[in-house]
XYZ file of N, CA and C in Angstrom:
807
model
N 9.538 28.647 -26.911
C 10.293 28.549 -25.653
C 9.355 28.317 -24.475
N 8.250 29.071 -24.429
C 7.278 28.897 -23.349
C 6.693 27.493 -23.403
N 6.389 27.035 -24.619
C 5.843 25.688 -24.778
C 6.844 24.637 -24.288
N 8.106 24.859 -24.603
C 9.144 23.918 -24.151
C 9.240 23.903 -22.632
N 9.127 25.079 -22.012
C 9.189 25.164 -20.559
C 7.995 24.458 -19.931
N 6.812 24.678 -20.522
C 5.619 24.020 -20.010
C 5.755 22.505 -20.107
N 6.259 22.031 -21.232
C 6.429 20.599 -21.437
C 7.401 20.022 -20.419
N 8.507 20.727 -20.182
C 9.486 20.223 -19.219
C 8.899 20.208 -17.813
N 8.036 21.187 -17.500
C 7.398 21.217 -16.184
C 6.443 20.045 -16.019
N 5.705 19.729 -17.099
C 4.780 18.603 -17.039
C 5.531 17.289 -16.868
N 6.626 17.145 -17.601
C 7.431 15.920 -17.487
C 7.998 15.791 -16.080
N 8.489 16.906 -15.535
C 9.031 16.881 -14.170
C 7.953 16.467 -13.185
N 6.734 16.976 -13.397
C 5.630 16.601 -12.511
C 5.312 15.125 -12.614
N 5.352 14.619 -13.858
C 5.037 13.211 -14.069
C 6.086 12.294 -13.446
N 7.309 12.799 -13.350
C 8.394 11.969 -12.813
C 8.667 12.240 -11.329
N 7.767 12.978 -10.678
C 8.020 13.345 -9.286
C 7.475 12.317 -8.308
N 7.023 11.192 -8.808
C 6.526 10.136 -7.925
C 7.098 8.802 -8.377
N 7.129 7.861 -7.449
C 7.471 6.494 -7.813
C 8.903 6.229 -8.199
N 9.801 7.184 -7.889
C 11.214 7.001 -8.229
C 12.059 7.200 -6.971
N 12.282 6.150 -6.191
C 13.022 6.294 -4.937
C 14.476 6.705 -5.159
N 14.983 7.522 -4.254
C 16.399 7.896 -4.284
C 17.269 6.680 -4.000
N 16.841 5.873 -3.036
C 17.575 4.656 -2.651
C 16.874 3.470 -3.303
N 17.515 2.850 -4.263
C 16.852 1.837 -5.073
C 16.636 0.548 -4.290
N 15.463 -0.051 -4.429
C 15.218 -1.326 -3.752
C 16.008 -2.453 -4.393
N 16.357 -3.454 -3.587
C 16.950 -4.671 -4.129
C 15.812 -5.558 -4.593
N 15.912 -6.070 -5.807
C 14.822 -6.845 -6.384
C 15.305 -8.230 -6.792
N 15.549 -9.086 -5.811
C 16.019 -10.439 -6.134
C 14.919 -11.230 -6.827
N 15.311 -12.108 -7.700
C 14.339 -12.954 -8.390
C 13.867 -14.089 -7.487
N 14.631 -14.361 -6.458
C 14.248 -15.420 -5.528
C 13.005 -14.969 -4.761
N 11.993 -15.832 -4.705
C 10.801 -15.511 -3.933
C 11.129 -15.636 -2.458
N 10.881 -14.593 -1.704
C 11.140 -14.657 -0.272
C 11.069 -13.289 0.358
N 10.402 -13.196 1.483
C 10.353 -11.939 2.207
C 11.720 -11.601 2.764
N 12.010 -10.319 2.861
C 13.333 -9.907 3.318
C 13.262 -8.462 3.804
N 14.304 -8.062 4.543
C 14.425 -6.663 4.926
C 14.545 -5.815 3.664
N 13.828 -4.710 3.633
C 13.950 -3.777 2.517
C 15.231 -2.964 2.667
N 15.759 -2.462 1.560
C 16.832 -1.469 1.615
C 16.254 -0.228 2.293
N 16.967 0.369 3.270
C 16.426 1.542 3.962
C 15.948 2.619 2.986
N 14.704 3.050 3.186
C 14.102 4.178 2.446
C 13.959 3.932 0.948
N 13.922 2.647 0.551
C 13.774 2.322 -0.869
C 12.309 2.298 -1.307
N 11.395 2.385 -0.347
C 9.962 2.530 -0.642
C 9.490 3.789 0.089
N 9.891 4.979 -0.403
C 9.770 6.205 0.393
C 8.351 6.752 0.534
N 7.370 6.104 -0.092
C 5.960 6.482 0.107
C 5.295 5.604 1.170
N 6.014 4.601 1.657
C 5.465 3.691 2.669
C 5.243 4.421 3.993
N 4.064 4.202 4.566
C 3.670 4.854 5.810
C 3.387 3.798 6.872
N 3.731 4.104 8.118
C 3.237 3.335 9.253
C 2.079 4.117 9.866
N 0.881 3.535 9.805
C -0.292 4.143 10.438
C -0.355 3.655 11.881
N -0.411 4.598 12.808
C -0.354 4.260 14.231
C -1.520 4.908 14.976
N -1.970 4.228 16.039
C -3.058 4.772 16.853
C -2.606 4.881 18.302
N -3.245 5.780 19.018
C -2.895 6.024 20.411
C -3.640 5.051 21.314
N -2.891 4.389 22.205
C -3.487 3.434 23.139
C -2.735 3.481 24.465
N -3.427 3.882 25.511
C -2.841 3.930 26.862
C -1.542 4.728 26.887
N -1.545 5.832 26.169
C -0.383 6.720 26.183
C 0.743 6.305 25.264
N 0.532 5.225 24.495
C 1.556 4.763 23.547
C 0.998 4.769 22.128
N 1.903 4.886 21.180
C 1.519 4.790 19.773
C 1.834 3.395 19.265
N 0.854 2.754 18.638
C 1.002 1.379 18.174
C 0.788 1.303 16.658
N 1.704 0.612 15.978
C 1.535 0.379 14.541
C 0.307 -0.498 14.325
N -0.550 -0.109 13.394
C -1.716 -0.937 13.088
C -1.797 -1.343 11.626
N -1.373 -0.455 10.724
C -1.515 -0.716 9.290
C -0.446 0.024 8.512
N -0.349 -0.318 7.242
C 0.487 0.429 6.321
C -0.334 1.459 5.573
N 0.326 2.153 4.679
C -0.334 3.147 3.837
C 0.667 3.695 2.848
N 0.174 4.503 1.913
C 1.024 5.098 0.876
C 0.753 6.591 0.801
N 1.816 7.376 0.752
C 1.697 8.826 0.610
C 1.401 9.140 -0.860
N 0.188 9.625 -1.136
C -0.211 9.852 -2.528
C -0.295 11.340 -2.879
N -0.247 12.202 -1.889
C -0.119 13.656 -2.057
C 0.597 14.138 -0.812
N 1.068 15.387 -0.804
C 1.880 15.793 0.351
C 1.073 15.921 1.637
N -0.259 15.785 1.543
C -1.066 15.784 2.767
C -2.150 14.708 2.762
N -1.964 13.653 1.945
C -2.946 12.559 1.886
C -2.248 11.202 1.861
N -2.796 10.278 2.631
C -2.296 8.899 2.687
C -3.422 7.957 2.280
N -3.089 6.994 1.422
C -4.021 5.960 0.974
C -3.838 4.724 1.832
N -4.946 4.169 2.334
C -4.871 2.968 3.158
C -6.157 2.161 2.969
N -6.365 1.159 3.814
C -7.559 0.307 3.715
C -8.637 0.793 4.670
N -9.884 0.682 4.245
C -11.005 1.089 5.097
C -11.051 0.273 6.392
N -10.693 -1.023 6.293
C -10.825 -1.855 7.499
C -9.789 -1.502 8.569
N -8.830 -0.653 8.215
C -7.831 -0.200 9.200
C -8.385 0.904 10.106
N -9.491 1.512 9.699
C -9.923 2.770 10.308
C -11.080 2.565 11.279
N -10.945 3.156 12.441
C -12.034 3.240 13.417
C -12.221 4.706 13.793
N -13.437 5.193 13.706
C -13.696 6.611 13.992
C -13.452 6.971 15.452
N -13.326 5.968 16.310
C -13.116 6.229 17.739
C -11.643 6.368 18.106
N -10.740 6.143 17.160
C -9.312 6.180 17.455
C -8.660 7.471 16.964
N -7.557 7.811 17.608
C -6.716 8.925 17.180
C -5.509 8.358 16.444
N -5.242 8.896 15.248
C -4.194 8.334 14.399
C -3.092 9.352 14.110
N -1.923 8.790 13.827
C -0.828 9.558 13.254
C -0.163 8.684 12.201
N 0.624 9.306 11.323
C 1.406 8.534 10.360
C 2.885 8.843 10.558
N 3.693 7.833 10.349
C 5.146 7.973 10.406
C 5.679 7.683 9.015
N 6.425 8.632 8.468
C 6.979 8.527 7.113
C 8.495 8.536 7.164
N 9.111 7.964 6.137
C 10.568 7.987 6.033
C 11.263 7.100 7.040
N 10.557 6.071 7.516
C 11.099 5.217 8.568
C 11.469 3.845 8.013
N 12.553 3.302 8.512
C 12.980 1.936 8.196
C 12.747 1.038 9.403
N 13.255 1.474 10.558
C 13.049 0.771 11.821
C 12.003 1.522 12.634
N 10.935 0.834 13.023
C 9.862 1.515 13.759
C 10.290 1.925 15.162
N 11.285 1.260 15.706
C 11.683 1.544 17.089
C 12.755 2.628 17.187
N 13.233 3.110 16.039
C 14.356 4.045 16.039
C 13.921 5.399 15.499
N 14.299 6.458 16.207
C 14.046 7.815 15.707
C 15.101 8.132 14.644
N 14.740 7.973 13.397
C 15.708 8.089 12.311
C 15.708 9.494 11.720
N 16.884 9.970 11.395
C 17.020 11.286 10.761
C 16.263 11.302 9.441
N 15.495 12.352 9.221
C 14.739 12.483 7.977
C 13.337 11.922 8.033
N 13.034 11.135 9.091
C 11.668 10.616 9.208
C 10.753 11.692 9.788
N 9.469 11.564 9.519
C 8.494 12.582 9.892
C 7.289 11.910 10.531
N 6.758 12.526 11.585
C 5.535 12.046 12.224
C 4.494 13.160 12.179
N 3.316 12.859 11.638
C 2.268 13.869 11.454
C 0.924 13.288 11.886
N 0.151 14.086 12.589
C -1.181 13.658 13.009
C -2.124 13.599 11.803
N -3.120 12.718 11.906
C -4.178 12.626 10.901
C -5.329 13.530 11.325
N -5.765 14.398 10.422
C -6.817 15.361 10.775
C -8.191 14.966 10.252
N -8.232 14.063 9.251
C -9.528 13.677 8.686
C -9.465 12.271 8.132
N -10.523 11.503 8.359
C -10.634 10.136 7.861
C -11.738 10.092 6.818
N -11.444 9.616 5.617
C -12.455 9.491 4.568
C -12.477 8.033 4.097
N -13.489 7.301 4.545
C -13.659 5.891 4.175
C -14.624 5.817 2.996
N -14.354 4.919 2.063
C -15.224 4.798 0.889
C -16.671 4.573 1.329
N -17.574 5.294 0.688
C -18.982 5.283 1.105
C -19.647 3.919 0.928
N -19.102 3.069 0.067
C -19.688 1.750 -0.160
C -18.955 0.634 0.597
N -18.065 1.017 1.488
C -17.385 0.016 2.321
C -18.344 -0.485 3.398
N -18.376 -1.805 3.578
C -19.197 -2.417 4.621
C -18.338 -3.447 5.333
N -18.039 -3.190 6.591
C -17.103 -4.053 7.327
C -17.631 -5.475 7.509
N -18.929 -5.670 7.377
C -19.490 -7.018 7.515
C -19.603 -7.726 6.166
N -19.204 -7.033 5.079
C -19.244 -7.632 3.746
C -17.920 -7.368 3.023
N -16.859 -7.931 3.590
C -15.508 -7.713 3.078
C -15.387 -8.099 1.617
N -16.105 -9.138 1.211
C -15.952 -9.647 -0.148
C -16.617 -8.748 -1.197
N -17.336 -7.711 -0.769
C -17.883 -6.751 -1.745
C -16.812 -5.761 -2.199
N -15.736 -5.678 -1.446
C -14.660 -4.772 -1.823
C -14.877 -3.372 -1.289
N -14.333 -2.402 -2.004
C -14.359 -0.992 -1.588
C -13.598 -0.771 -0.286
N -12.607 -1.637 -0.032
C -11.803 -1.554 1.198
C -10.688 -0.528 0.977
N -11.084 0.735 1.001
C -10.145 1.808 0.673
C -10.518 3.056 1.468
N -9.505 3.792 1.892
C -9.727 5.006 2.676
C -8.598 5.981 2.402
N -8.888 7.254 2.609
C -7.881 8.303 2.513
C -7.801 9.047 3.837
N -6.585 9.360 4.251
C -6.339 10.068 5.500
C -5.715 11.412 5.180
N -6.358 12.472 5.642
C -5.788 13.804 5.447
C -4.869 14.129 6.610
N -3.674 14.613 6.295
C -2.691 14.932 7.322
C -2.923 16.344 7.851
N -2.565 16.539 9.118
C -2.784 17.830 9.767
C -1.994 18.943 9.101
N -0.882 18.596 8.484
C -0.092 19.578 7.738
C 0.615 18.861 6.599
N 0.897 19.570 5.503
C 1.596 18.936 4.382
C 3.013 18.512 4.798
N 3.457 17.400 4.240
C 4.794 16.913 4.542
C 5.766 17.446 3.494
N 6.958 17.788 3.928
C 8.009 18.209 2.992
C 8.686 16.962 2.439
N 8.751 16.873 1.126
C 9.361 15.709 0.495
C 10.875 15.823 0.540
N 11.535 14.685 0.717
C 12.996 14.635 0.737
C 13.442 13.292 0.202
N 14.707 12.949 0.380
C 15.186 11.686 -0.192
C 14.580 10.463 0.483
N 13.963 10.631 1.671
C 13.380 9.507 2.396
C 11.855 9.506 2.397
N 11.274 10.636 2.016
C 9.808 10.777 1.985
C 9.416 11.280 0.607
N 8.780 10.412 -0.176
C 8.405 10.759 -1.545
C 7.008 10.240 -1.842
N 6.427 10.731 -2.925
C 5.054 10.373 -3.289
C 5.010 9.067 -4.075
N 3.928 8.320 -3.844
C 3.629 7.159 -4.678
C 2.966 7.613 -5.960
N 3.240 6.906 -7.045
C 2.469 7.073 -8.276
C 1.250 6.157 -8.207
N 0.158 6.612 -8.798
C -1.014 5.764 -8.941
C -1.119 5.312 -10.389
N -1.678 4.148 -10.635
C -1.761 3.630 -12.010
C -2.843 4.366 -12.804
N -2.808 4.257 -14.118
C -3.883 4.819 -14.929
C -5.223 4.184 -14.558
N -6.282 4.980 -14.592
C -7.609 4.466 -14.258
C -7.956 3.267 -15.133
N -8.462 2.225 -14.496
C -8.923 1.047 -15.226
C -7.865 0.052 -15.627
N -6.604 0.349 -15.364
C -5.536 -0.546 -15.832
C -5.555 -1.872 -15.068
N -5.287 -2.950 -15.788
C -5.287 -4.312 -15.230
C -3.921 -4.937 -15.499
N -3.297 -5.450 -14.468
C -1.997 -6.095 -14.639
C -2.171 -7.507 -15.196
N -1.251 -7.942 -16.044
C -1.356 -9.296 -16.600
C -0.975 -10.362 -15.577
N -1.402 -11.585 -15.846
C -1.066 -12.713 -14.983
C 0.448 -12.860 -14.867
N 0.914 -13.149 -13.654
C 2.339 -13.376 -13.355
C 3.193 -12.115 -13.394
N 2.591 -10.944 -13.423
C 3.357 -9.694 -13.358
C 3.979 -9.582 -11.966
N 5.269 -9.306 -11.901
C 5.974 -9.276 -10.617
C 5.781 -7.928 -9.917
N 5.323 -7.983 -8.673
C 5.149 -6.789 -7.840
C 5.748 -7.064 -6.469
N 5.795 -6.024 -5.640
C 6.342 -6.163 -4.289
C 5.362 -5.602 -3.274
N 5.049 -6.418 -2.272
C 4.266 -5.941 -1.135
C 5.250 -5.521 -0.054
N 4.972 -4.418 0.624
C 5.868 -3.915 1.662
C 5.077 -3.601 2.921
N 5.738 -3.770 4.064
C 5.064 -3.447 5.317
C 5.786 -3.995 6.529
N 5.218 -3.683 7.681
C 5.730 -4.151 8.966
C 4.816 -5.219 9.553
N 4.145 -5.974 8.672
C 3.238 -7.017 9.147
C 3.983 -8.237 9.650
N 3.219 -9.152 10.225
C 3.823 -10.356 10.828
C 4.646 -11.134 9.801
N 5.738 -11.718 10.280
C 6.657 -12.445 9.403
C 6.080 -13.787 8.956
N 5.117 -14.304 9.731
C 4.416 -15.531 9.355
C 3.121 -15.574 10.158
N 2.247 -16.520 9.835
C 0.975 -16.633 10.544
C 1.210 -16.707 12.056
N 0.570 -15.804 12.791
C 0.711 -15.713 14.259
C 2.153 -15.471 14.699
N 2.988 -15.002 13.767
C 4.402 -14.803 14.076
C 4.682 -13.431 14.663
N 5.973 -13.133 14.750
C 6.422 -11.877 15.343
C 6.218 -10.717 14.367
N 6.075 -9.531 14.955
C 6.040 -8.314 14.149
C 7.462 -7.803 13.988
N 7.891 -7.525 12.767
C 9.264 -7.070 12.551
C 9.419 -5.596 12.917
N 10.628 -5.216 13.253
C 10.943 -3.808 13.498
C 11.377 -3.127 12.200
N 11.917 -3.915 11.267
C 12.462 -3.410 10.005
C 11.435 -3.623 8.886
N 11.276 -2.629 8.011
C 10.353 -2.749 6.886
C 10.711 -3.955 6.029
N 9.701 -4.755 5.715
C 9.882 -5.966 4.917
C 9.335 -5.776 3.508
N 9.870 -6.532 2.561
C 9.330 -6.569 1.212
C 9.230 -8.022 0.781
N 8.253 -8.298 -0.051
C 8.088 -9.647 -0.582
C 7.634 -9.591 -2.028
N 8.257 -10.394 -2.864
C 7.922 -10.418 -4.288
C 6.703 -11.316 -4.496
N 5.674 -10.756 -5.105
C 4.446 -11.502 -5.381
C 4.122 -11.398 -6.864
N 3.697 -12.500 -7.446
C 3.256 -12.498 -8.836
C 1.739 -12.321 -8.881
N 1.287 -11.431 -9.760
C -0.143 -11.184 -9.920
C -0.833 -12.450 -10.414
N -1.996 -12.723 -9.834
C -2.864 -13.815 -10.293
C -4.078 -13.168 -10.959
N -4.288 -13.424 -12.235
C -5.373 -12.716 -12.924
C -6.735 -13.121 -12.366
N -7.731 -12.281 -12.670
C -9.065 -12.475 -12.088
C -9.660 -13.830 -12.464
N -9.465 -14.253 -13.716
C -10.040 -15.529 -14.159
C -9.527 -16.688 -13.304
N -8.248 -16.645 -12.985
C -7.660 -17.702 -12.151
C -8.077 -17.542 -10.694
N -7.946 -16.319 -10.172
C -8.168 -16.101 -8.747
C -9.619 -16.341 -8.341
N -10.546 -16.118 -9.263
C -11.967 -16.295 -8.958
C -12.461 -17.704 -9.265
N -11.550 -18.580 -9.695
C -11.951 -19.956 -10.017
C -12.057 -20.790 -8.751
N -12.790 -21.891 -8.845
C -12.919 -22.780 -7.691
C -11.553 -23.387 -7.396
N -11.256 -23.569 -6.123
C -9.928 -24.031 -5.722
C -8.998 -22.879 -5.411
N -9.358 -21.673 -5.868
C -8.635 -20.460 -5.482
C -9.556 -19.674 -4.550
N -9.890 -18.433 -4.891
C -10.770 -17.662 -4.009
C -12.242 -17.754 -4.397
N -12.516 -18.268 -5.610
C -13.910 -18.379 -6.030
C -14.599 -17.021 -6.076
N -15.875 -17.017 -5.737
C -16.692 -15.802 -5.850
C -16.364 -14.751 -4.788
N -15.489 -15.082 -3.846
C -15.086 -14.101 -2.830
C -14.370 -12.923 -3.464
N -13.631 -13.204 -4.542
C -12.855 -12.169 -5.219
C -13.702 -11.490 -6.287
N -13.626 -10.162 -6.314
C -14.389 -9.363 -7.280
C -13.417 -8.642 -8.234
N -13.976 -8.041 -9.276
C -13.144 -7.366 -10.266
C -12.542 -6.071 -9.728
N -13.028 -5.585 -8.579
C -12.429 -4.382 -7.982
C -11.280 -4.732 -7.043
N -10.759 -5.940 -7.190
C -9.644 -6.422 -6.370
C -8.509 -6.911 -7.270
N -7.325 -7.054 -6.672
C -6.164 -7.655 -7.334
C -5.668 -8.789 -6.447
N -5.387 -9.923 -7.041
C -4.771 -11.037 -6.311
C -3.290 -11.105 -6.671
N -2.460 -11.447 -5.683
C -1.030 -11.633 -5.951
C -0.463 -12.607 -4.935
N 0.337 -13.535 -5.412
C 0.936 -14.539 -4.533
C 0.236 -15.876 -4.698
N 0.036 -16.575 -3.571
C -0.642 -17.864 -3.598
C 0.272 -19.047 -3.821
N 1.608 -18.798 -3.698
C 2.557 -19.901 -3.888
C 2.768 -20.715 -2.615
N 2.133 -20.289 -1.518
C 2.282 -20.986 -0.254
C 3.520 -20.592 0.512
N 4.255 -19.596 0.009
C 5.510 -19.200 0.651
C 5.456 -17.750 1.121
N 5.187 -16.833 0.198
C 5.237 -15.404 0.499
C 3.855 -14.784 0.367
N 3.530 -13.894 1.303
C 2.242 -13.214 1.251
C 2.301 -11.998 2.155
N 1.245 -11.199 2.075
C 1.063 -10.179 3.103
C 0.527 -10.876 4.356
N 0.541 -10.172 5.492
C 0.064 -10.776 6.734
C -0.463 -9.656 7.640
N -0.960 -10.038 8.818
C -1.515 -9.059 9.750
C -0.512 -7.948 10.017
N -0.965 -6.715 9.893
C -0.090 -5.565 10.088
C 0.356 -4.937 8.787
N 0.223 -5.705 7.676
C 0.519 -5.168 6.345
C -0.689 -4.441 5.757
N -1.877 -4.689 6.314
C -3.111 -4.121 5.780
C -2.959 -2.637 5.466
N -3.577 -2.227 4.360
C -3.535 -0.814 3.985
C -2.296 -0.422 3.207
N -1.271 -1.261 3.255
C -0.010 -0.943 2.591
C -0.066 -1.220 1.099
N 0.996 -0.849 0.387
C 0.972 -0.902 -1.073
C 1.393 -2.235 -1.686
N 0.817 -2.506 -2.855
C 1.358 -3.484 -3.788
C 2.051 -2.660 -4.854
N 3.374 -2.675 -4.836
C 4.201 -1.822 -5.694
C 4.575 -2.565 -6.971
N 4.220 -1.981 -8.107
C 4.485 -2.627 -9.388
C 5.163 -1.616 -10.311
N 6.253 -2.020 -10.942
C 7.032 -1.091 -11.756
C 6.473 -1.008 -13.178
N 6.234 0.219 -13.615
C 5.714 0.457 -14.965
C 6.845 0.405 -15.983
N 6.479 0.438 -17.252
C 7.466 0.338 -18.330
C 8.463 1.489 -18.308
N 8.046 2.658 -17.782
C 8.950 3.821 -17.742
C 9.857 3.821 -16.511
N 9.775 2.762 -15.695
C 10.646 2.649 -14.532
C 10.048 3.158 -13.244
N 8.943 3.885 -13.332
C 8.295 4.379 -12.119
C 7.525 3.258 -11.434
N 7.517 3.296 -10.108
C 6.717 2.358 -9.325
C 5.315 2.926 -9.143
N 4.316 2.089 -9.335
C 2.922 2.471 -9.139
C 2.304 1.581 -8.065
N 1.443 2.183 -7.249
C 0.736 1.417 -6.217
C -0.550 0.877 -6.847
N -0.520 -0.381 -7.241
C -1.670 -1.010 -7.901
C -2.644 -1.625 -6.913
N -2.202 -1.844 -5.676
C -3.083 -2.491 -4.713
C -2.918 -1.940 -3.315
N -3.996 -2.065 -2.532
C -3.988 -1.757 -1.101
C -4.291 -3.072 -0.380
N -3.400 -3.511 0.514
C -3.570 -4.808 1.181
C -4.930 -4.852 1.870
N -5.757 -5.857 1.497
C -7.112 -5.957 2.037
C -7.298 -7.194 2.916
N -7.166 -8.389 2.325
C -7.375 -9.587 3.160
C -6.599 -10.779 2.627
N -6.501 -11.787 3.479
C -5.871 -13.058 3.133
C -6.707 -14.180 3.722
N -6.203 -15.386 3.620
C -6.959 -16.547 4.067
C -6.937 -16.686 5.594
N -8.083 -17.076 6.162
C -8.144 -17.370 7.604
C -7.368 -18.644 7.929
N -7.000 -19.406 6.904
C -6.221 -20.632 7.103
C -4.745 -20.332 7.358
N -4.317 -19.104 7.007
C -2.917 -18.723 7.190
C -2.536 -17.684 6.161
N -1.508 -16.884 6.495
C -1.131 -15.779 5.621
C -0.633 -16.240 4.266
N 0.079 -17.356 4.234
C 0.697 -17.787 2.981
C 0.147 -19.142 2.535
N -1.171 -19.282 2.583
C -1.815 -20.542 2.232
C -1.805 -20.743 0.715
N -1.523 -21.968 0.289
C -1.413 -22.278 -1.141
C -2.736 -22.008 -1.860
N -2.650 -21.338 -2.992
C -3.800 -20.988 -3.833
C -4.797 -20.064 -3.129
N -4.336 -19.389 -2.076
C -5.121 -18.327 -1.464
C -4.236 -17.075 -1.450
N -4.049 -16.468 -2.613
C -3.152 -15.316 -2.695
C -3.653 -14.145 -1.862
N -2.748 -13.247 -1.549
C -3.126 -12.004 -0.888
C -4.082 -11.247 -1.816
N -5.089 -10.642 -1.206
C -6.076 -9.890 -1.991
C -5.945 -8.406 -1.650
N -5.902 -7.604 -2.697
C -5.698 -6.167 -2.581
C -6.877 -5.427 -3.199
N -7.221 -4.280 -2.656
C -8.122 -3.368 -3.350
C -7.420 -2.882 -4.616
N -8.100 -2.979 -5.760
C -7.476 -2.574 -7.030
C -7.552 -1.053 -7.173
N -6.429 -0.394 -7.004
C -6.378 1.069 -6.957
C -6.877 1.691 -8.256
N -6.583 1.046 -9.403
C -6.973 1.643 -10.684
C -8.491 1.746 -10.835
N -9.235 1.014 -10.003
C -10.695 1.086 -10.021
C -11.220 2.314 -9.269
N -10.340 2.974 -8.513
C -10.778 4.037 -7.600
C -10.092 5.378 -7.859
N -9.498 5.539 -9.036
C -8.770 6.780 -9.326
C -9.703 7.995 -9.260
N -10.894 7.883 -9.842
C -11.843 9.007 -9.800
C -12.238 9.327 -8.363
N -12.461 8.299 -7.561
C -12.831 8.506 -6.149
C -11.699 9.196 -5.393
N -10.477 8.729 -5.601
C -9.318 9.324 -4.929
C -9.193 10.800 -5.304
N -9.272 11.095 -6.597
C -9.142 12.484 -7.053
C -10.255 13.363 -6.495
N -11.453 12.812 -6.430
C -12.601 13.569 -5.920
C -12.455 13.882 -4.441
N -12.044 12.891 -3.662
C -11.858 13.110 -2.218
C -10.807 14.181 -1.959
N -9.681 14.080 -2.654
C -8.604 15.045 -2.450
C -9.045 16.460 -2.875
N -9.789 16.541 -3.984
C -10.220 17.842 -4.493
C -11.259 18.511 -3.589
N -12.076 17.691 -2.919
C -13.221 18.230 -2.165
C -12.998 18.282 -0.663
N -11.810 17.968 -0.220
C -11.527 17.993 1.222
C -10.244 18.783 1.521
C-alpha cells in the first residue's frame, strides 16, 4: 500500500507540468495567430522598469514555482526586472494573473554577448517569492537531458514579439507552428552554416512564420508522446535579413543540453 501511494505521488509529480487547463488550438495551417487565453500557462512576460513604466522585453518559461528560464541576451545587470504570469493581454489586468519581482539573475557562465554563435544563451531568474500555481499559471516541463528532436517535428513558439520584421508589437499572446530543422540541415551552407552549433535547435525557415524581436527568451513548446508539452528551446536569434527569412530558421538554445546546469543553479541558489 505504501509503495502504491509512493508510486501515485511520483506519477502525480511527473504530470504536474506541461498540461494546460485550457488546451491550445493546434491548426495544421502554418501561420501565427492569437493563442487561446492561458493555453500556454508557463509563458512569462519579462519586463524592466524604465522612466517609471514597466516595459515588456522578453519571454520566459516558469520552470519551478520561483524560477523562470529565459535567454542570457535578455538580461542586463543594470536593470530592474519583474515577471508577469497568467496573462493573455499585456495591457489588461486579468483575474488570476500574477506579477512578481525578480530577486536574482543567473546567466550561464559561458555566455558571451559578443559571440552569439557560441551559444550558451540561457539564464535563470529567481523570483522574490514563490508563485501559487492555478489554472492560468502552471509549470513547464523540461525535456530529458540530451534529447534531440527529429527533423520536421512540429512545435510551437509563443510570445509577444513583433508580428513581422519591424512590425507592431501585439497585445495578445501569439503562437506560431514551426517545424524542427535538424542540425545536419541547419548547419549546411545555404542555411545557417557554421553559425549554428549542436547546443542549439533550429525551427522554421519556411519564409512565413518565425520568432521575432520581443519573443527572445520564450519557449519552443513541443508535445511529447505522453501528451505533456516540453520546452525544448529558448528563443535566441534569427536572421538580420528579417524575422521570417527563407532558410534562416529561428534559432533556439537547446534546453536538453543544459538540464544539469538548470538543476544545479536551482539547487544552489
